[in-house]
Short mmCIF file of C-alpha atoms and ligand atoms in Angstrom, two decimals:
data_model
loop_
_atom_site.label_atom_id
_atom_site.label_comp_id
_atom_site.label_asym_id
_atom_site.label_seq_id
_atom_site.Cartn_x
_atom_site.Cartn_y
_atom_site.Cartn_z
CA MET A 16 -18.27 20.26 46.32
CA VAL A 17 -20.13 19.41 43.09
CA ASP A 18 -22.42 16.36 43.23
CA LEU A 19 -21.16 14.86 39.99
CA SER A 20 -23.77 12.08 39.81
CA ALA A 21 -26.54 14.66 40.13
CA VAL A 22 -24.89 16.92 37.52
CA VAL A 23 -24.54 14.06 35.01
CA ALA A 24 -28.16 12.95 35.58
CA GLU A 25 -29.36 16.54 35.24
CA ILE A 26 -27.50 17.07 31.96
CA ALA A 27 -28.82 13.78 30.55
CA ALA A 28 -32.38 14.83 31.41
CA GLU A 29 -31.84 18.20 29.75
CA MET A 30 -30.40 16.56 26.63
CA GLN A 31 -33.23 14.03 26.46
CA ALA A 32 -35.67 16.95 26.28
CA ALA A 33 -33.64 19.05 23.80
CA PRO A 34 -35.64 19.80 20.64
CA ASP A 35 -32.75 20.56 18.23
CA ARG A 36 -30.70 17.38 18.08
CA GLY A 37 -28.80 17.75 14.77
CA VAL A 38 -28.91 15.10 12.05
CA PRO A 39 -27.24 11.66 12.22
CA ALA A 40 -24.65 10.90 9.50
CA GLN A 41 -26.55 9.77 6.40
CA TYR A 42 -23.90 8.03 4.28
CA ILE A 43 -24.33 4.46 5.58
CA PRO A 44 -27.33 2.59 7.05
CA GLY A 45 -25.45 1.69 10.27
CA LEU A 46 -25.25 5.39 11.18
CA ARG A 47 -28.34 6.71 9.36
CA ASP A 48 -30.71 4.31 11.11
CA VAL A 49 -29.70 5.14 14.69
CA ASP A 50 -32.48 6.80 16.72
CA PRO A 51 -31.53 10.49 17.17
CA ALA A 52 -33.29 10.46 20.56
CA ARG A 53 -30.49 8.39 22.07
CA PHE A 54 -28.19 10.10 24.56
CA GLY A 55 -25.53 8.64 26.83
CA MET A 56 -22.89 10.05 29.13
CA ALA A 57 -20.13 8.54 31.26
CA VAL A 58 -17.76 10.42 33.57
CA ILE A 59 -14.97 8.51 35.29
CA GLU A 60 -12.96 10.27 37.97
CA MET A 61 -9.31 9.75 38.91
CA ASP A 62 -10.27 7.48 41.82
CA GLY A 63 -12.32 5.31 39.46
CA THR A 64 -15.73 6.61 40.51
CA CYS A 65 -17.99 6.25 37.52
CA HIS A 66 -21.08 8.38 36.83
CA LEU A 67 -23.40 7.11 34.11
CA ALA A 68 -26.58 8.52 32.60
CA GLY A 69 -28.99 7.77 29.76
CA ASP A 70 -27.77 5.23 27.20
CA ALA A 71 -24.25 5.08 28.68
CA ASP A 72 -24.12 1.30 28.23
CA GLU A 73 -25.35 1.22 24.64
CA ALA A 74 -22.62 0.46 22.07
CA PHE A 75 -22.34 2.87 19.12
CA SER A 76 -19.95 3.31 16.22
CA ILE A 77 -16.96 5.24 17.60
CA GLN A 78 -15.71 6.18 14.09
CA SER A 79 -13.04 8.89 14.30
CA ILE A 80 -12.63 8.58 18.07
CA SER A 81 -10.62 5.46 17.18
CA LYS A 82 -7.99 7.82 15.74
CA VAL A 83 -6.89 8.61 19.30
CA PHE A 84 -6.15 4.95 20.02
CA ALA A 85 -4.51 4.49 16.60
CA LEU A 86 -2.26 7.51 17.20
CA THR A 87 -1.28 6.14 20.60
CA LEU A 88 -0.36 2.76 19.08
CA ALA A 89 1.53 4.34 16.16
CA LEU A 90 3.61 6.55 18.47
CA GLY A 91 4.40 3.42 20.46
CA ALA A 92 5.46 1.62 17.28
CA VAL A 93 7.63 4.26 15.56
CA GLY A 94 7.95 7.06 18.14
CA ASP A 95 8.40 10.66 17.06
CA GLN A 96 9.38 9.53 13.55
CA LEU A 97 5.64 9.46 12.94
CA TRP A 98 5.75 13.25 12.69
CA THR A 99 7.80 13.04 9.48
CA ARG A 100 4.75 11.57 7.74
CA VAL A 101 1.92 13.45 9.41
CA GLY A 102 1.82 16.92 10.90
CA ARG A 103 0.32 18.23 14.10
CA GLU A 104 -1.30 21.45 12.99
CA PRO A 105 -5.03 22.08 12.87
CA SER A 106 -6.26 21.90 9.29
CA GLY A 107 -9.19 24.30 9.50
CA THR A 108 -10.81 22.09 6.86
CA ALA A 109 -13.44 19.35 6.91
CA PHE A 110 -12.44 15.91 8.21
CA ASN A 111 -12.41 14.41 4.72
CA SER A 112 -10.86 17.33 2.82
CA ILE A 113 -8.20 16.79 0.15
CA VAL A 114 -7.31 20.41 -0.65
CA GLN A 115 -4.15 20.84 1.44
CA LEU A 116 -2.58 17.57 0.34
CA GLU A 117 -1.46 18.88 -3.04
CA THR A 118 0.50 21.91 -1.83
CA GLU A 119 1.75 20.02 1.23
CA HIS A 120 3.18 17.12 -0.77
CA GLY A 121 0.94 14.35 0.55
CA ILE A 122 1.75 15.04 4.22
CA PRO A 123 -1.57 15.42 6.06
CA ARG A 124 -1.88 18.27 8.55
CA ASN A 125 -2.64 16.04 11.56
CA PRO A 126 -3.48 12.44 12.54
CA PHE A 127 -7.16 13.17 13.23
CA ILE A 128 -8.34 14.26 9.79
CA ASN A 129 -9.06 11.27 7.56
CA ALA A 130 -5.89 11.68 5.48
CA GLY A 131 -3.74 11.69 8.63
CA ALA A 132 -5.52 8.71 10.10
CA ILE A 133 -5.00 6.78 6.86
CA VAL A 134 -1.23 7.41 7.15
CA VAL A 135 -1.38 6.25 10.78
CA SER A 136 -3.20 3.11 9.60
CA ASP A 137 -0.40 2.50 7.09
CA VAL A 138 2.18 2.80 9.87
CA LEU A 139 0.27 0.36 12.09
CA LEU A 140 -0.20 -2.05 9.24
CA GLY A 141 3.55 -2.18 8.77
CA ARG A 142 4.16 -5.56 7.30
CA HIS A 143 1.19 -7.18 9.04
CA GLU A 144 -1.95 -8.53 7.47
CA PRO A 145 -4.94 -6.16 7.95
CA ARG A 146 -6.57 -8.88 10.08
CA GLU A 147 -3.60 -8.86 12.48
CA ALA A 148 -3.58 -5.06 12.71
CA ILE A 149 -7.31 -5.06 13.54
CA GLY A 150 -6.64 -7.75 16.15
CA GLU A 151 -3.94 -5.58 17.71
CA MET A 152 -6.27 -2.58 17.82
CA LEU A 153 -9.04 -4.65 19.39
CA ARG A 154 -6.70 -6.06 22.03
CA PHE A 155 -5.48 -2.55 22.80
CA VAL A 156 -8.92 -0.99 23.36
CA ARG A 157 -10.21 -4.06 25.20
CA GLY A 158 -7.17 -3.89 27.48
CA LEU A 159 -7.64 -0.16 28.06
CA ALA A 160 -11.32 -0.57 28.89
CA GLY A 161 -10.73 -3.79 30.82
CA GLU A 162 -13.62 -5.36 28.93
CA GLU A 163 -13.69 -8.09 26.32
CA ASP A 164 -17.06 -7.42 24.72
CA ILE A 165 -15.83 -4.67 22.41
CA ILE A 166 -16.27 -5.64 18.77
CA VAL A 167 -15.84 -4.36 15.24
CA ASP A 168 -19.23 -3.92 13.54
CA ARG A 169 -18.56 -5.70 10.27
CA ALA A 170 -21.68 -4.34 8.54
CA VAL A 171 -20.52 -0.79 9.25
CA ALA A 172 -16.99 -1.58 8.00
CA ALA A 173 -18.36 -3.13 4.80
CA ALA A 174 -20.67 -0.17 4.15
CA GLU A 175 -17.78 2.26 4.72
CA MET A 176 -15.79 0.32 2.17
CA GLU A 177 -18.58 0.56 -0.40
CA THR A 178 -19.12 4.28 0.03
CA GLY A 179 -15.55 5.35 0.84
CA HIS A 180 -14.63 7.05 -2.43
CA ARG A 181 -13.26 10.16 -0.76
CA ASN A 182 -11.04 8.08 1.51
CA MET A 183 -9.89 6.09 -1.52
CA ALA A 184 -9.04 9.34 -3.27
CA LEU A 185 -7.08 10.56 -0.25
CA ALA A 186 -5.21 7.28 0.03
CA HIS A 187 -4.33 7.05 -3.66
CA TYR A 188 -3.23 10.68 -3.66
CA MET A 189 -0.92 10.14 -0.70
CA HIS A 190 0.37 6.94 -2.26
CA ALA A 191 1.35 8.97 -5.32
CA PHE A 192 3.46 11.18 -3.03
CA GLY A 193 5.10 8.10 -1.49
CA ASN A 194 3.42 8.63 1.88
CA LEU A 195 1.68 5.24 1.94
CA LYS A 196 3.85 2.12 1.93
CA ASN A 197 1.15 -0.53 1.71
CA PRO A 198 -1.42 -1.07 -1.05
CA VAL A 199 -4.35 1.33 -0.69
CA GLU A 200 -6.96 -1.46 -0.37
CA ARG A 201 -5.16 -3.02 2.59
CA VAL A 202 -4.65 0.29 4.39
CA LEU A 203 -8.29 1.28 3.92
CA GLY A 204 -9.51 -2.19 4.93
CA PHE A 205 -7.77 -1.69 8.26
CA TYR A 206 -8.84 1.97 8.55
CA PHE A 207 -12.53 1.21 7.97
CA HIS A 208 -12.55 -1.64 10.48
CA GLN A 209 -10.91 0.56 13.08
CA CYS A 210 -13.59 3.24 12.52
CA ALA A 211 -16.26 0.53 12.90
CA LEU A 212 -15.32 -0.28 16.50
CA ALA A 213 -18.50 -0.36 18.57
CA MET A 214 -18.20 0.84 22.17
CA SER A 215 -20.43 2.32 24.84
CA CYS A 216 -19.81 5.66 26.58
CA ARG A 217 -18.77 3.74 29.67
CA GLN A 218 -16.24 1.66 27.71
CA LEU A 219 -14.89 4.74 25.93
CA ALA A 220 -14.44 6.69 29.14
CA LEU A 221 -12.70 3.65 30.66
CA ALA A 222 -10.42 3.37 27.63
CA GLY A 223 -9.52 7.08 27.83
CA ARG A 224 -8.35 7.01 31.45
CA TYR A 225 -4.64 6.95 30.54
CA LEU A 226 -5.06 10.38 28.94
CA MET A 227 -6.58 11.69 32.16
CA ALA A 228 -3.94 10.09 34.39
CA ARG A 229 -0.57 11.17 32.93
CA GLY A 230 -0.32 8.10 30.71
CA VAL A 231 -1.14 5.51 33.35
CA GLN A 232 -4.14 3.24 33.02
CA PRO A 233 -5.42 2.79 36.59
CA GLY A 234 -5.64 -0.71 38.06
CA ALA A 235 -8.96 -2.51 38.18
CA THR A 236 -9.16 -2.31 41.98
CA ALA A 237 -8.11 0.43 44.40
CA GLY A 238 -5.06 -1.51 45.63
CA GLU A 239 -3.86 -2.56 42.19
CA ARG A 240 -1.06 -0.57 40.55
CA GLY A 241 -1.74 1.10 37.23
CA ARG A 242 -0.09 0.21 33.93
CA SER A 243 1.91 2.77 32.00
CA VAL A 244 0.45 3.09 28.49
CA VAL A 245 2.42 6.15 27.39
CA SER A 246 4.83 8.54 29.11
CA PRO A 247 3.35 11.59 30.87
CA GLN A 248 4.82 13.78 28.12
CA ARG A 249 3.19 11.71 25.40
CA ALA A 250 -0.16 11.82 27.19
CA ARG A 251 0.09 15.63 27.31
CA ARG A 252 0.96 15.74 23.63
CA ILE A 253 -1.90 13.48 22.54
CA ASN A 254 -4.22 15.69 24.59
CA ALA A 255 -2.73 18.74 22.84
CA VAL A 256 -3.48 17.29 19.41
CA MET A 257 -7.01 16.41 20.56
CA MET A 258 -7.51 19.99 21.71
CA THR A 259 -6.20 21.59 18.52
CA CYS A 260 -7.38 19.06 15.90
CA GLY A 261 -9.94 16.70 17.50
CA HIS A 262 -12.99 18.45 16.05
CA TYR A 263 -11.61 19.34 12.58
CA ASP A 264 -12.76 22.81 11.50
CA GLY A 265 -14.84 22.91 14.68
CA SER A 266 -11.80 22.55 16.98
CA GLY A 267 -11.57 26.24 17.83
CA GLU A 268 -15.26 26.35 18.68
CA PHE A 269 -14.96 23.22 20.85
CA ALA A 270 -11.96 24.68 22.72
CA PHE A 271 -13.90 27.92 23.19
CA ARG A 272 -17.06 26.26 24.48
CA VAL A 273 -15.66 23.25 26.35
CA GLY A 274 -11.98 23.99 26.98
CA LEU A 275 -10.93 20.33 27.19
CA PRO A 276 -9.10 18.02 24.75
CA GLY A 277 -11.77 16.15 22.84
CA LYS A 278 -12.15 13.80 19.90
CA SER A 279 -15.39 13.43 18.02
CA GLY A 280 -16.71 10.74 15.70
CA VAL A 281 -19.34 10.88 13.02
CA GLY A 282 -21.30 8.26 14.99
CA GLY A 283 -22.11 11.06 17.45
CA GLY A 284 -19.63 10.21 20.19
CA ILE A 285 -17.07 12.48 21.84
CA LEU A 286 -14.25 11.47 24.17
CA ALA A 287 -13.11 14.40 26.31
CA ILE A 288 -10.36 14.55 28.90
CA ALA A 289 -10.16 16.73 32.00
CA PRO A 290 -6.51 16.05 32.89
CA CYS A 291 -6.08 14.63 36.40
CA LYS A 292 -9.83 14.98 36.94
CA ALA A 293 -11.97 12.87 34.61
CA SER A 294 -12.29 10.83 31.45
CA ILE A 295 -15.62 11.66 29.82
CA ALA A 296 -17.61 10.12 26.96
CA VAL A 297 -20.87 11.40 25.51
CA TRP A 298 -23.03 10.11 22.69
CA SER A 299 -25.85 11.71 20.77
CA PRO A 300 -26.14 10.66 17.10
CA GLY A 301 -27.28 14.02 15.67
CA LEU A 302 -24.43 16.05 14.21
CA ASN A 303 -23.87 19.76 13.68
CA ALA A 304 -22.74 21.31 10.38
CA ARG A 305 -19.11 20.31 11.01
CA GLY A 306 -19.93 16.64 11.62
CA ASN A 307 -19.52 16.79 15.40
CA SER A 308 -22.21 15.68 17.87
CA GLN A 309 -24.54 18.60 18.49
CA LEU A 310 -25.90 17.60 21.90
CA GLY A 311 -22.65 15.87 22.86
CA THR A 312 -20.91 19.23 22.61
CA LEU A 313 -23.72 20.99 24.49
CA ALA A 314 -23.63 18.33 27.24
CA LEU A 315 -19.88 18.81 27.67
CA GLU A 316 -20.30 22.57 27.72
CA ARG A 317 -22.83 22.24 30.54
CA LEU A 318 -20.60 19.76 32.39
CA VAL A 319 -17.63 22.15 32.43
CA GLN A 320 -19.88 25.08 33.40
CA ARG A 321 -21.10 23.12 36.42
CA THR A 322 -17.78 21.55 37.44
CA GLY A 323 -15.40 24.37 36.51
CA TRP A 324 -13.20 21.90 34.61
CA SER A 325 -10.93 23.52 32.00
CA VAL A 326 -7.34 23.08 30.89
CA PHE A 327 -7.18 26.88 30.86
CA ASP A 328 -7.98 27.05 34.58
CA PRO A 329 -6.80 23.85 36.27
CA GLY A 330 -8.32 25.11 39.56
O1 LIG B 2 -13.67 7.80 7.21
C1 LIG B 2 -14.70 8.40 7.49
O2 LIG B 2 -15.09 9.38 6.88
C2 LIG B 2 -15.50 7.89 8.68
N1 LIG B 2 -15.30 6.48 8.83
C3 LIG B 2 -15.07 8.56 9.94
C4 LIG B 2 -15.24 10.05 9.91
C5 LIG B 2 -15.52 10.66 11.22
O3 LIG B 2 -15.84 10.04 12.20
C6 LIG B 2 -15.48 12.14 11.24
N2 LIG B 2 -15.98 12.62 12.49
N3 LIG B 2 -16.61 13.46 12.89
#
């Protein structure tokens, strides 16, 4: 029997001492100014046991990890019709790449690259005001985590807006193909606020429990029944897209090293799911060349080495 608390503490200590931490995202002050020495980790098991280490309670910008929650909401809103507007194939390109959109007629490869997430934002916006769509997203993640103190960092959202020329290009390009229904400014306003959600590792791991538990968000206490968020099939499918697309052109490498569905964000966080075993969040702001957390990936690699967790060997 693995002593999970000891393993998590051990990994955090190793990561705190690691010399090569990668480089935090530089494009906005809210990400650039974060201390690269920070490291947090949260592992929540099926029975609710929670193992925390390092800065697990420190809120950080979840960025693209929000795309998992947005996809979940969009599938709830329009069902499998979503797949007519966004694919589910790995892109093999950078998260903000535009190259495939021309030959593929404005249909992004998957919902986790920026272009795909912008289409998902358009779906969620529907005929709502951006403010209402952000409110819905906030209620959703607060409900999943069971905590109210999750906020959108407005300074980060505003800075994203100012520097978001690539996202604007993607959105306008897709609009030209008829794959955005709402005005670009409104879609991006919602998209940037969703990326600017600030959550801790503990809150993220709590919010991801439905993906660990066949679509059911466990109750707050042992006796309390869980709430179905998505069907078991949909939970498996979201996990499949996380596995194949969650780390952009680093998805193959992540599957090879970690072997679990995972979604990264440019803020340095990763949400990873060991189905029926654990919901895991790590945070280390320094990124590798593909824009994924360098030590976050290493920490997850060490966690699966020590626990034996893998979707390729359910044990
Ligand atoms: O739209 C962007 O480019 C950022 N707000 C989010 C990108 C991101 O998190 C990519 N992740 N590794």
